[in-house]
């Protein structure tokens, strides 16, 4: 093994160890850093807040466990917000594991102060359907063809929360929590553009810039929750100190550490360049 | 190929002529798609088993991991089939005695205690690689990389709670320089402009590719070299 390779590997280990310590400490000893509400999150919040009482809102769980750190706190906060406003929550999933994510999110919120919420009346989990955009297009024509029953096998005609919903256009708003495709993009293309249903959503921080083009005057997308910071902003708006708020401290410190690494890397590169130039001149 | 041509043209035409028989035809094609998609999942699983079995039988490098993958697949499928998942029952019902012992159904137990932590861990590892890559690769070498670096620093800080902490004291008339607002500006204008350009180009590409498939110029989906 060459000296340079050994040095690189040593540096990597130092970076990994430092990052591990820096991420762990704020999780054990929260810093309580303040979060500022951004317009994108405020708009998403307002969509739920200003919806008429007892609105039927679809929360689509279009993600799997790999992104729960960012998306599950959003789901929990949105469910809590919907229930506070007296809305009915209809959970769907365009990803196979989404139905389990929905179940976990409902259980969490129920355990944390909403034990009076009844399955079938205040919320329902319709489960996973394959097909992405095509499934949503079919939902636009007839809800019952795509979801004849919920996860428990109860026909949707017998579920109180589903009464009066014949097609996608009967839904008051959609929140798609999306980790990729199919997900928020499909909801924008079908529910928002074609059936004029209000659509908002949440994505991982890395995907959020790609969706900003849809936040426009035509309101293809009403607000956007991008990553853990947006989840912590939503928690602040509903007055809850949840997982996102706590984890945000760790993420903030980790980002600053990455900036420090970039600075050190640049100083190192500058010194190497200067050394090489001097050697060439000599 | 003829089927693709006919169905492709009908679906396109139905978007512009929302009258019979196009609406009903499109509806039928959507049902076909959903049925085919369901079978594609089964096909994918068969393919997964075949590929892994081949690697295991040939004792290829890291074959043990393929074996573990296959065992995991079968364990989850068997548990799911026998006792179901969440509220849905399986062939042996809800498995009340097992639920009494482990607190939940076997499928859900593995999902919650193995799959979720492993998945989240895999995704979290990215943070370590990003930190290491940023140290080694994010180097200022030219004017463009300088611009990129300045933008990245503003956005990184703006996306943390430190952003508001650092420039929260600025007076109202300098609010544009408040880091979270500056970040929003960068994301809303330069980023959106670039994203739209990429989206429009990609959409044109999709139209081109779709036309090639519908017209039979592109036939690789049929197993052809063209």
Short mmCIF file of C-alpha atoms in Angstrom, two decimals:
data_model
loop_
_atom_site.label_atom_id
_atom_site.label_comp_id
_atom_site.label_asym_id
_atom_site.label_seq_id
_atom_site.Cartn_x
_atom_site.Cartn_y
_atom_site.Cartn_z
CA UNK A 1 0.00 0.00 0.00
CA UNK A 2 1.42 3.38 -1.03
CA UNK A 3 1.92 6.21 1.45
CA UNK A 4 -0.70 8.37 -0.32
CA UNK A 5 -3.35 5.64 -0.18
CA UNK A 6 -2.68 5.06 3.51
CA UNK A 7 -3.00 8.78 4.14
CA UNK A 8 -6.29 8.98 2.18
CA UNK A 9 -7.74 6.07 4.12
CA UNK A 10 -6.67 7.62 7.41
CA UNK A 11 -8.32 10.91 6.41
CA UNK A 12 -11.55 9.11 5.49
CA UNK A 13 -11.65 7.40 8.86
CA UNK A 14 -11.14 10.73 10.64
CA UNK A 15 -13.98 12.25 8.56
CA UNK A 16 -16.33 9.34 9.31
CA UNK A 17 -15.54 9.38 13.03
CA UNK A 18 -15.93 13.16 13.32
CA UNK A 19 -19.25 13.07 11.46
CA UNK A 20 -20.50 10.24 13.66
CA UNK A 21 -19.65 12.16 16.86
CA UNK A 22 -21.05 15.44 15.53
CA UNK A 23 -24.35 13.82 14.49
CA UNK A 24 -24.73 11.80 17.68
CA UNK A 25 -24.11 14.58 20.22
CA UNK A 26 -27.06 16.84 19.24
CA UNK A 27 -29.34 13.79 19.26
CA UNK A 28 -28.37 13.11 22.89
CA UNK A 29 -28.11 16.78 23.94
CA UNK A 30 -30.52 18.78 21.71
CA UNK A 31 -29.34 22.29 20.90
CA UNK A 32 -32.82 23.72 20.42
CA UNK A 33 -31.91 25.67 17.28
CA UNK A 34 -34.79 27.80 16.01
CA UNK A 35 -36.50 27.00 12.72
CA UNK A 36 -37.83 29.74 10.46
CA UNK A 37 -41.00 29.07 8.46
CA UNK A 38 -40.46 29.33 4.71
CA UNK A 39 -43.27 30.28 2.26
CA UNK A 40 -43.28 26.83 0.61
CA UNK A 41 -44.08 25.07 3.89
CA UNK A 42 -46.53 27.79 4.91
CA UNK A 43 -48.46 27.28 1.64
CA UNK A 44 -48.64 23.51 2.14
CA UNK A 45 -49.83 24.06 5.71
CA UNK A 46 -52.43 26.62 4.55
CA UNK A 47 -53.86 24.14 2.05
CA UNK A 48 -54.85 21.83 4.93
CA UNK A 49 -55.69 24.65 7.31
CA UNK A 50 -58.06 26.46 4.96
CA UNK A 51 -59.80 23.33 3.60
CA UNK A 52 -63.48 23.23 4.67
CA UNK A 53 -64.26 21.20 7.80
CA UNK A 54 -64.49 17.43 7.33
CA UNK A 55 -62.63 17.58 4.03
CA UNK A 56 -61.49 14.28 2.55
CA UNK A 57 -57.71 14.45 2.14
CA UNK A 58 -55.57 11.80 0.48
CA UNK A 59 -52.14 11.30 1.94
CA UNK A 60 -50.21 9.17 -0.50
CA UNK A 61 -47.36 7.24 1.08
CA UNK A 62 -45.07 6.97 -1.92
CA UNK A 63 -41.90 5.97 -0.12
CA UNK A 64 -40.23 3.09 1.65
CA UNK A 65 -38.31 2.77 4.93
CA UNK A 66 -35.05 4.11 3.45
CA UNK A 67 -36.42 7.67 3.60
CA UNK A 68 -38.43 7.51 6.83
CA UNK A 69 -36.07 9.94 8.57
CA UNK A 70 -37.25 12.74 6.31
CA UNK A 71 -40.74 11.69 5.24
CA UNK A 72 -42.27 9.93 8.25
CA UNK A 73 -42.18 13.06 10.49
CA UNK A 74 -43.96 14.91 7.66
CA UNK A 75 -46.64 12.21 7.50
CA UNK A 76 -47.17 12.29 11.26
CA UNK A 77 -47.40 16.08 11.36
CA UNK A 78 -49.82 16.23 8.42
CA UNK A 79 -52.07 13.51 9.88
CA UNK A 80 -52.16 15.36 13.21
CA UNK A 81 -52.93 18.64 11.44
CA UNK A 82 -55.75 17.02 9.42
CA UNK A 83 -57.33 15.50 12.54
CA UNK A 84 -57.12 18.77 14.45
CA UNK A 85 -59.06 20.40 11.64
CA UNK A 86 -61.55 17.51 11.61
CA UNK A 87 -60.58 16.27 8.15
CA UNK A 88 -60.88 12.63 7.06
CA UNK A 89 -57.56 11.11 6.04
CA UNK A 90 -57.45 8.59 3.20
CA UNK A 91 -54.10 6.81 2.94
CA UNK A 92 -52.97 5.38 -0.39
CA UNK A 93 -49.60 4.10 -1.58
CA UNK A 94 -47.91 3.98 -4.96
CA UNK A 95 -44.96 2.16 -3.38
CA UNK A 96 -45.37 -1.39 -2.01
CA UNK A 97 -44.07 -0.54 1.47
CA UNK A 98 -46.10 2.68 1.63
CA UNK A 99 -49.11 0.96 3.19
CA UNK A 100 -47.00 -0.14 6.18
CA UNK A 101 -45.57 3.36 6.46
CA UNK A 102 -49.13 4.72 6.60
CA UNK A 103 -50.09 2.22 9.27
CA UNK A 104 -47.06 3.17 11.38
CA UNK A 105 -47.79 6.91 11.00
CA UNK A 106 -51.46 6.50 12.03
CA UNK A 107 -50.46 4.36 15.05
CA UNK A 108 -47.88 6.95 16.14
CA UNK A 109 -50.32 9.88 16.00
CA UNK A 110 -53.08 7.87 17.71
CA UNK A 111 -50.69 6.93 20.54
CA UNK A 112 -49.73 10.59 20.94
CA UNK A 113 -53.03 12.14 21.84
CA UNK A 114 -55.60 11.01 19.28
CA UNK A 115 -56.92 7.78 20.77
CA UNK A 116 -60.47 8.86 19.98
CA UNK A 117 -59.90 8.62 16.22
CA UNK A 118 -61.79 5.74 14.67
CA UNK A 119 -60.64 3.65 11.75
CA UNK A 120 -63.09 3.95 8.88
CA UNK A 121 -64.61 7.15 10.24
CA UNK A 122 -61.64 9.50 10.68
CA UNK A 123 -59.11 7.64 8.58
CA UNK A 124 -58.74 4.71 6.26
CA UNK A 125 -55.79 2.87 4.73
CA UNK A 126 -56.54 1.77 1.17
CA UNK A 127 -53.12 0.19 0.68
CA UNK A 128 -50.79 -0.16 -2.29
CA UNK A 129 -51.74 -0.12 -5.94
CA UNK A 130 -49.21 -0.67 -8.72
CA UNK A 131 -49.23 1.30 -11.95
CA UNK A 132 -48.33 4.86 -10.91
CA UNK A 133 -49.73 7.46 -13.31
CA UNK A 134 -52.07 5.02 -15.05
CA UNK A 135 -53.59 4.00 -11.71
CA UNK A 136 -54.25 7.65 -10.86
CA UNK A 137 -55.81 8.23 -14.27
CA UNK A 138 -58.12 5.30 -13.63
CA UNK A 139 -58.89 6.73 -10.15
CA UNK A 140 -60.01 9.88 -11.92
CA UNK A 141 -62.72 7.88 -13.68
CA UNK A 142 -63.81 5.50 -10.96
CA UNK A 143 -62.40 5.17 -7.45
CA UNK A 144 -64.06 1.86 -6.67
CA UNK A 145 -62.57 0.02 -9.66
CA UNK A 146 -59.05 0.69 -8.39
CA UNK A 147 -59.79 0.45 -4.66
CA UNK A 148 -62.77 -1.91 -4.26
CA UNK A 149 -61.83 -2.41 -0.59
CA UNK A 150 -59.42 -1.15 2.06
CA UNK A 151 -56.44 -3.00 3.58
CA UNK A 152 -58.74 -4.99 5.87
CA UNK A 153 -60.88 -6.14 2.96
CA UNK A 154 -63.88 -3.95 3.88
CA UNK A 155 -65.67 -2.76 0.72
CA UNK A 156 -65.19 0.99 0.39
CA UNK A 157 -68.94 1.42 -0.02
CA UNK A 158 -69.22 0.36 3.65
CA UNK A 159 -66.53 2.75 4.93
CA UNK A 160 -68.03 6.00 6.33
CA UNK A 161 -64.93 8.09 5.45
CA UNK A 162 -65.29 7.06 1.80
CA UNK A 163 -68.95 7.99 1.41
CA UNK A 164 -69.56 10.29 -1.54
CA UNK A 165 -66.22 9.60 -3.18
CA UNK A 166 -66.86 8.18 -6.63
CA UNK A 167 -63.79 9.54 -8.40
CA UNK A 168 -60.57 11.43 -7.74
CA UNK A 169 -62.30 14.77 -8.39
CA UNK A 170 -64.41 14.25 -5.24
CA UNK A 171 -61.30 14.47 -3.07
CA UNK A 172 -60.64 17.89 -1.51
CA UNK A 173 -56.85 17.77 -1.48
CA UNK A 174 -53.90 15.45 -1.98
CA UNK A 175 -50.61 15.35 -0.06
CA UNK A 176 -48.11 13.03 -1.69
CA UNK A 177 -45.06 12.13 0.37
CA UNK A 178 -42.72 10.97 -2.28
CA UNK A 179 -39.24 9.45 -2.40
CA UNK A 180 -39.13 9.03 -6.18
CA UNK A 181 -41.15 7.65 -9.04
CA UNK A 182 -44.08 6.94 -8.95
CA UNK A 183 -45.01 9.69 -6.54
CA UNK A 184 -45.61 13.41 -6.38
CA UNK A 185 -44.97 13.90 -10.11
CA UNK A 186 -47.79 11.48 -10.98
CA UNK A 187 -50.18 13.25 -8.60
CA UNK A 188 -49.30 16.65 -10.15
CA UNK A 189 -49.82 15.34 -13.70
CA UNK A 190 -53.11 13.59 -13.00
CA UNK A 191 -54.82 14.97 -9.87
CA UNK A 192 -53.74 18.60 -10.25
CA UNK A 193 -53.42 19.14 -14.01
CA UNK A 194 -56.20 16.86 -15.21
CA UNK A 195 -58.78 16.76 -12.41
CA UNK A 196 -58.02 20.13 -10.76
CA UNK A 197 -57.64 18.67 -7.28
CA UNK A 198 -55.41 20.68 -4.92
CA UNK A 199 -52.06 18.91 -4.66
CA UNK A 200 -49.20 19.49 -2.26
CA UNK A 201 -46.50 17.18 -1.10
CA UNK A 202 -43.27 16.38 0.58
CA UNK A 203 -40.06 14.96 -0.80
CA UNK A 204 -36.55 14.24 0.34
CA UNK A 205 -34.32 17.33 0.40
CA UNK A 206 -32.36 16.03 -2.58
CA UNK A 207 -35.48 15.77 -4.80
CA UNK A 208 -37.11 19.05 -3.76
CA UNK A 209 -35.36 21.38 -6.29
CA UNK A 210 -36.83 19.32 -9.15
CA UNK A 211 -40.39 20.02 -7.97
CA UNK A 212 -40.06 23.79 -7.50
CA UNK A 213 -40.95 24.34 -11.17
CA UNK A 214 -44.46 23.15 -10.35
CA UNK A 215 -44.94 25.71 -7.58
CA UNK A 216 -46.23 28.44 -9.89
CA UNK A 217 -49.16 30.78 -10.55
CA UNK A 218 -51.21 27.89 -11.96
CA UNK A 219 -50.83 26.19 -8.56
CA UNK A 220 -49.90 22.84 -10.05
CA UNK A 221 -48.31 22.27 -6.66
CA UNK A 222 -49.43 24.19 -3.57
CA UNK A 223 -46.31 24.55 -1.48
CA UNK A 224 -43.71 21.87 -0.98
CA UNK A 225 -42.08 20.19 1.98
CA UNK A 226 -38.47 19.50 1.10
CA UNK A 227 -36.57 17.30 3.53
CA UNK A 228 -36.17 17.27 7.29
CA UNK A 229 -36.04 21.07 7.63
CA UNK A 230 -39.48 21.41 6.04
CA UNK A 231 -40.79 18.65 8.33
CA UNK A 232 -39.48 20.57 11.35
CA UNK A 233 -41.11 23.76 10.01
CA UNK A 234 -44.43 21.93 9.69
CA UNK A 235 -44.07 20.64 13.26
CA UNK A 236 -43.46 24.22 14.39
CA UNK A 237 -46.58 25.41 12.56
CA UNK A 238 -48.75 22.86 14.35
CA UNK A 239 -46.95 23.48 17.64
CA UNK A 240 -45.42 20.03 18.06
CA UNK A 241 -41.82 19.26 19.00
CA UNK A 242 -41.51 16.04 17.07
CA UNK A 243 -38.72 13.93 15.63
CA UNK A 244 -37.96 16.35 12.80
CA UNK A 245 -37.35 19.23 15.23
CA UNK A 246 -34.97 17.12 17.30
CA UNK A 247 -33.18 15.59 14.30
CA UNK A 248 -32.83 18.98 12.63
CA UNK A 249 -30.17 19.97 15.20
CA UNK A 250 -28.05 17.00 14.13
CA UNK A 251 -28.56 17.76 10.44
CA UNK A 252 -27.66 21.43 10.88
CA UNK A 253 -24.44 20.59 12.69
CA UNK A 254 -23.60 17.92 10.07
CA UNK A 255 -24.05 20.47 7.26
CA UNK A 256 -21.72 22.92 8.97
CA UNK A 257 -19.19 20.12 9.47
CA UNK A 258 -19.35 19.31 5.75
CA UNK A 259 -18.60 22.98 5.04
CA UNK A 260 -15.59 22.73 7.36
CA UNK A 261 -14.42 19.63 5.47
CA UNK A 262 -14.80 21.48 2.16
CA UNK A 263 -12.72 24.36 3.50
CA UNK A 264 -9.99 22.02 4.78
CA UNK A 265 -10.03 20.14 1.46
CA UNK A 266 -9.56 23.41 -0.44
CA UNK A 267 -6.72 24.56 1.79
CA UNK A 268 -5.04 21.20 1.27
CA UNK A 269 -5.54 21.38 -2.51
CA UNK A 270 -4.22 24.95 -2.58
CA UNK A 271 -1.07 23.93 -0.68
CA UNK A 272 -0.47 20.97 -3.00
CA UNK A 273 -0.91 23.19 -6.07
CA UNK A 274 1.51 25.77 -4.66
CA UNK A 275 4.04 23.08 -3.79
CA UNK A 276 3.80 21.60 -7.31
CA UNK A 277 4.16 25.03 -8.91
CA UNK A 278 7.21 25.83 -6.78
CA UNK A 279 8.76 22.46 -7.65
CA UNK A 280 8.18 23.13 -11.36
CA UNK A 281 9.75 26.61 -11.10
CA UNK A 282 12.80 25.21 -9.36
CA UNK B 1 -45.62 -3.89 -33.09
CA UNK B 2 -49.02 -3.41 -34.76
CA UNK B 3 -50.70 -3.56 -31.34
CA UNK B 4 -48.31 -0.87 -30.06
CA UNK B 5 -49.07 1.29 -33.08
CA UNK B 6 -52.86 0.99 -32.74
CA UNK B 7 -52.99 1.39 -28.96
CA UNK B 8 -50.46 4.24 -28.96
CA UNK B 9 -52.41 6.19 -31.56
CA UNK B 10 -55.77 5.60 -29.83
CA UNK B 11 -54.40 6.77 -26.46
CA UNK B 12 -52.93 9.93 -28.01
CA UNK B 13 -56.11 10.67 -29.99
CA UNK B 14 -58.30 10.12 -26.91
CA UNK B 15 -56.52 13.02 -25.17
CA UNK B 16 -57.75 15.35 -27.93
CA UNK B 17 -61.18 13.78 -28.68
CA UNK B 18 -62.94 13.01 -25.38
CA UNK B 19 -65.90 11.31 -27.10
CA UNK B 20 -66.95 7.67 -27.62
CA UNK B 21 -65.45 5.26 -28.35
CA UNK B 22 -62.07 6.72 -27.30
CA UNK B 23 -62.88 7.18 -23.59
CA UNK B 24 -64.02 3.59 -23.19
CA UNK B 25 -61.10 2.23 -25.21
CA UNK B 26 -58.58 4.14 -23.10
CA UNK B 27 -60.29 2.85 -19.95
CA UNK B 28 -59.94 -0.72 -21.24
CA UNK B 29 -56.25 -0.16 -22.06
CA UNK B 30 -55.69 1.19 -18.55
CA UNK B 31 -57.22 -1.98 -17.09
CA UNK B 32 -54.97 -4.08 -19.34
CA UNK B 33 -51.96 -2.07 -18.18
CA UNK B 34 -52.78 -2.63 -14.50
CA UNK B 35 -53.23 -6.38 -15.05
CA UNK B 36 -49.98 -6.63 -17.02
CA UNK B 37 -48.21 -4.56 -14.35
CA UNK B 38 -49.37 -7.04 -11.69
CA UNK B 39 -47.92 -9.92 -13.68
CA UNK B 40 -44.71 -7.95 -14.25
CA UNK B 41 -44.14 -7.98 -10.48
CA UNK B 42 -44.41 -11.79 -10.47
CA UNK B 43 -42.11 -11.96 -13.50
CA UNK B 44 -39.61 -9.75 -11.68
CA UNK B 45 -39.60 -12.09 -8.69
CA UNK B 46 -39.09 -15.15 -10.90
CA UNK B 47 -36.21 -13.38 -12.63
CA UNK B 48 -34.73 -12.42 -9.24
CA UNK B 49 -34.82 -16.04 -8.08
CA UNK B 50 -33.31 -17.31 -11.37
CA UNK B 51 -30.44 -14.79 -11.38
CA UNK B 52 -29.58 -15.46 -7.74
CA UNK B 53 -29.84 -19.24 -8.10
CA UNK B 54 -27.44 -19.12 -11.06
CA UNK B 55 -24.91 -17.14 -9.06
CA UNK B 56 -25.21 -19.49 -6.09
CA UNK B 57 -24.92 -22.66 -8.22
CA UNK B 58 -21.78 -21.28 -9.95
CA UNK B 59 -20.34 -20.24 -6.57
CA UNK B 60 -19.64 -16.78 -7.98
CA UNK B 61 -17.89 -14.15 -5.89
CA UNK B 62 -19.98 -13.15 -2.83
CA UNK B 63 -22.45 -15.98 -3.56
CA UNK B 64 -23.26 -16.20 0.12
CA UNK B 65 -24.94 -12.77 -0.02
CA UNK B 66 -27.14 -13.93 -2.90
CA UNK B 67 -28.12 -16.95 -0.78
CA UNK B 68 -28.98 -14.70 2.16
CA UNK B 69 -31.03 -12.52 -0.19
CA UNK B 70 -32.99 -15.50 -1.47
CA UNK B 71 -33.58 -16.89 2.03
CA UNK B 72 -34.83 -13.46 3.15
CA UNK B 73 -37.17 -13.30 0.17
CA UNK B 74 -38.66 -16.72 0.89
CA UNK B 75 -38.98 -16.12 4.64
CA UNK B 76 -40.92 -12.90 4.05
CA UNK B 77 -43.12 -14.47 1.36
CA UNK B 78 -43.89 -17.54 3.54
CA UNK B 79 -44.66 -15.44 6.65
CA UNK B 80 -46.82 -13.12 4.57
CA UNK B 81 -48.73 -15.99 3.00
CA UNK B 82 -49.25 -17.92 6.24
CA UNK B 83 -50.30 -15.15 8.65
CA UNK B 84 -50.72 -12.08 6.45
CA UNK B 85 -49.60 -8.57 7.22
CA UNK B 86 -51.12 -5.71 9.24
CA UNK B 87 -54.89 -6.30 9.31
CA UNK B 88 -54.95 -8.73 6.39
CA UNK B 89 -55.09 -12.39 7.38
CA UNK B 90 -53.12 -15.23 5.76
CA UNK B 91 -53.73 -18.88 4.92
CA UNK B 92 -53.52 -19.80 8.64
CA UNK B 93 -55.59 -16.82 9.75
CA UNK B 94 -54.30 -13.95 11.91
CA UNK B 95 -51.82 -16.05 13.95
CA UNK B 96 -53.17 -14.94 17.35
CA UNK B 97 -50.82 -17.21 19.36
CA UNK B 98 -47.74 -15.89 17.55
CA UNK B 99 -48.98 -12.34 17.97
CA UNK B 100 -49.35 -12.96 21.69
CA UNK B 101 -45.74 -14.15 21.84
CA UNK B 102 -43.96 -11.51 19.74
CA UNK B 103 -46.49 -8.70 19.88
CA UNK B 104 -47.20 -8.58 16.17
CA UNK B 105 -47.40 -10.76 13.07
CA UNK B 106 -44.12 -12.42 11.99
CA UNK B 107 -44.06 -10.48 8.69
CA UNK B 108 -44.63 -7.15 10.44
CA UNK B 109 -42.11 -8.06 13.16
CA UNK B 110 -39.38 -8.60 10.55
CA UNK B 111 -40.49 -5.54 8.59
CA UNK B 112 -40.37 -3.25 11.64
CA UNK B 113 -37.27 -4.71 13.30
CA UNK B 114 -35.10 -5.78 10.38
CA UNK B 115 -36.17 -4.20 7.11
CA UNK B 116 -36.84 -0.65 8.36
CA UNK B 117 -33.56 -0.29 10.36
CA UNK B 118 -31.51 -1.84 7.54
CA UNK B 119 -33.09 0.37 4.89
CA UNK B 120 -32.69 3.54 6.95
CA UNK B 121 -29.08 2.59 7.72
CA UNK B 122 -28.25 2.07 4.05
CA UNK B 123 -29.64 5.51 3.19
CA UNK B 124 -27.94 7.14 6.19
CA UNK B 125 -24.55 5.84 5.08
CA UNK B 126 -24.79 8.34 2.22
CA UNK B 127 -24.04 11.12 4.71
CA UNK B 128 -20.60 9.64 5.38
CA UNK B 129 -19.79 9.28 1.70
CA UNK B 130 -21.04 12.80 0.96
CA UNK B 131 -18.82 14.21 3.72
CA UNK B 132 -15.81 12.32 2.40
CA UNK B 133 -16.56 13.24 -1.23
CA UNK B 134 -17.08 16.91 -0.34
CA UNK B 135 -13.66 16.98 1.31
CA UNK B 136 -11.90 15.43 -1.68
CA UNK B 137 -13.85 16.69 -4.70
CA UNK B 138 -15.38 20.07 -3.89
CA UNK B 139 -12.24 21.98 -4.81
CA UNK B 140 -12.11 25.50 -6.29
CA UNK B 141 -10.24 25.21 -9.58
CA UNK B 142 -11.88 27.77 -11.86
CA UNK B 143 -14.31 30.71 -11.95
CA UNK B 144 -17.25 28.31 -12.50
CA UNK B 145 -16.30 26.09 -9.58
CA UNK B 146 -15.92 29.23 -7.47
CA UNK B 147 -19.49 30.25 -8.35
CA UNK B 148 -20.72 26.75 -7.60
CA UNK B 149 -18.95 26.78 -4.25
CA UNK B 150 -20.44 30.14 -3.19
CA UNK B 151 -23.93 29.01 -4.18
CA UNK B 152 -23.52 25.66 -2.44
CA UNK B 153 -22.32 27.29 0.78
CA UNK B 154 -25.32 29.67 0.84
CA UNK B 155 -27.80 26.86 0.13
CA UNK B 156 -26.22 24.45 2.64
CA UNK B 157 -26.32 27.05 5.42
CA UNK B 158 -29.78 28.25 4.35
CA UNK B 159 -31.14 24.74 4.63
CA UNK B 160 -30.04 24.48 8.26
CA UNK B 161 -31.28 26.15 11.41
CA UNK B 162 -27.98 28.08 11.51
CA UNK B 163 -29.09 30.11 8.48
CA UNK B 164 -31.64 32.14 10.39
CA UNK B 165 -29.36 32.28 13.44
CA UNK B 166 -26.44 33.81 11.51
CA UNK B 167 -28.28 36.60 9.67
CA UNK B 168 -31.49 36.95 11.68
CA UNK B 169 -30.19 40.24 13.13
CA UNK B 170 -30.06 42.00 9.72
CA UNK B 171 -32.37 45.04 9.45
CA UNK B 172 -35.48 44.79 7.25
CA UNK B 173 -33.98 46.71 4.29
CA UNK B 174 -31.17 44.14 4.04
CA UNK B 175 -33.55 41.20 4.36
CA UNK B 176 -32.54 39.96 0.88
CA UNK B 177 -29.19 38.98 2.38
CA UNK B 178 -30.86 36.96 5.12
CA UNK B 179 -29.45 33.52 4.28
CA UNK B 180 -32.74 31.52 4.26
CA UNK B 181 -34.32 34.15 1.95
CA UNK B 182 -31.23 34.21 -0.26
CA UNK B 183 -31.43 30.42 -0.43
CA UNK B 184 -35.10 30.61 -1.43
CA UNK B 185 -34.19 33.13 -4.15
CA UNK B 186 -31.49 30.82 -5.54
CA UNK B 187 -33.86 27.86 -5.47
CA UNK B 188 -36.81 29.77 -6.90
CA UNK B 189 -35.14 31.57 -9.81
CA UNK B 190 -31.77 30.24 -11.07
CA UNK B 191 -32.58 26.67 -9.99
CA UNK B 192 -36.14 26.71 -11.39
CA UNK B 193 -34.97 28.21 -14.68
CA UNK B 194 -32.39 25.45 -15.12
CA UNK B 195 -34.84 22.76 -13.99
CA UNK B 196 -37.46 23.97 -16.50
CA UNK B 197 -34.92 23.86 -19.31
CA UNK B 198 -34.01 20.29 -18.34
CA UNK B 199 -37.69 19.30 -18.04
CA UNK B 200 -38.61 20.74 -21.44
CA UNK B 201 -35.66 18.98 -23.08
CA UNK B 202 -36.52 15.72 -21.34
CA UNK B 203 -40.19 16.03 -22.37
CA UNK B 204 -39.16 16.56 -26.00
CA UNK B 205 -36.95 13.50 -25.70
CA UNK B 206 -39.82 11.43 -24.28
CA UNK B 207 -42.10 12.55 -27.15
CA UNK B 208 -39.40 11.56 -29.66
CA UNK B 209 -38.80 8.16 -28.06
CA UNK B 210 -42.54 7.47 -27.76
CA UNK B 211 -43.09 8.29 -31.44
CA UNK B 212 -40.19 6.02 -32.40
CA UNK B 213 -41.76 3.16 -30.41
CA UNK B 214 -45.29 3.78 -31.73
CA UNK B 215 -44.09 3.99 -35.33
CA UNK B 216 -41.97 0.85 -34.98
CA UNK B 217 -38.61 2.58 -35.53
CA UNK B 218 -37.45 1.64 -32.03
CA UNK B 219 -37.99 -2.09 -31.47
CA UNK B 220 -35.62 -2.94 -28.64
CA UNK B 221 -38.57 -3.64 -26.30
CA UNK B 222 -39.43 -6.60 -28.57
CA UNK B 223 -35.93 -8.00 -28.18
CA UNK B 224 -34.70 -6.53 -31.46
CA UNK B 225 -31.25 -4.91 -31.85
CA UNK B 226 -32.84 -1.84 -33.49
#
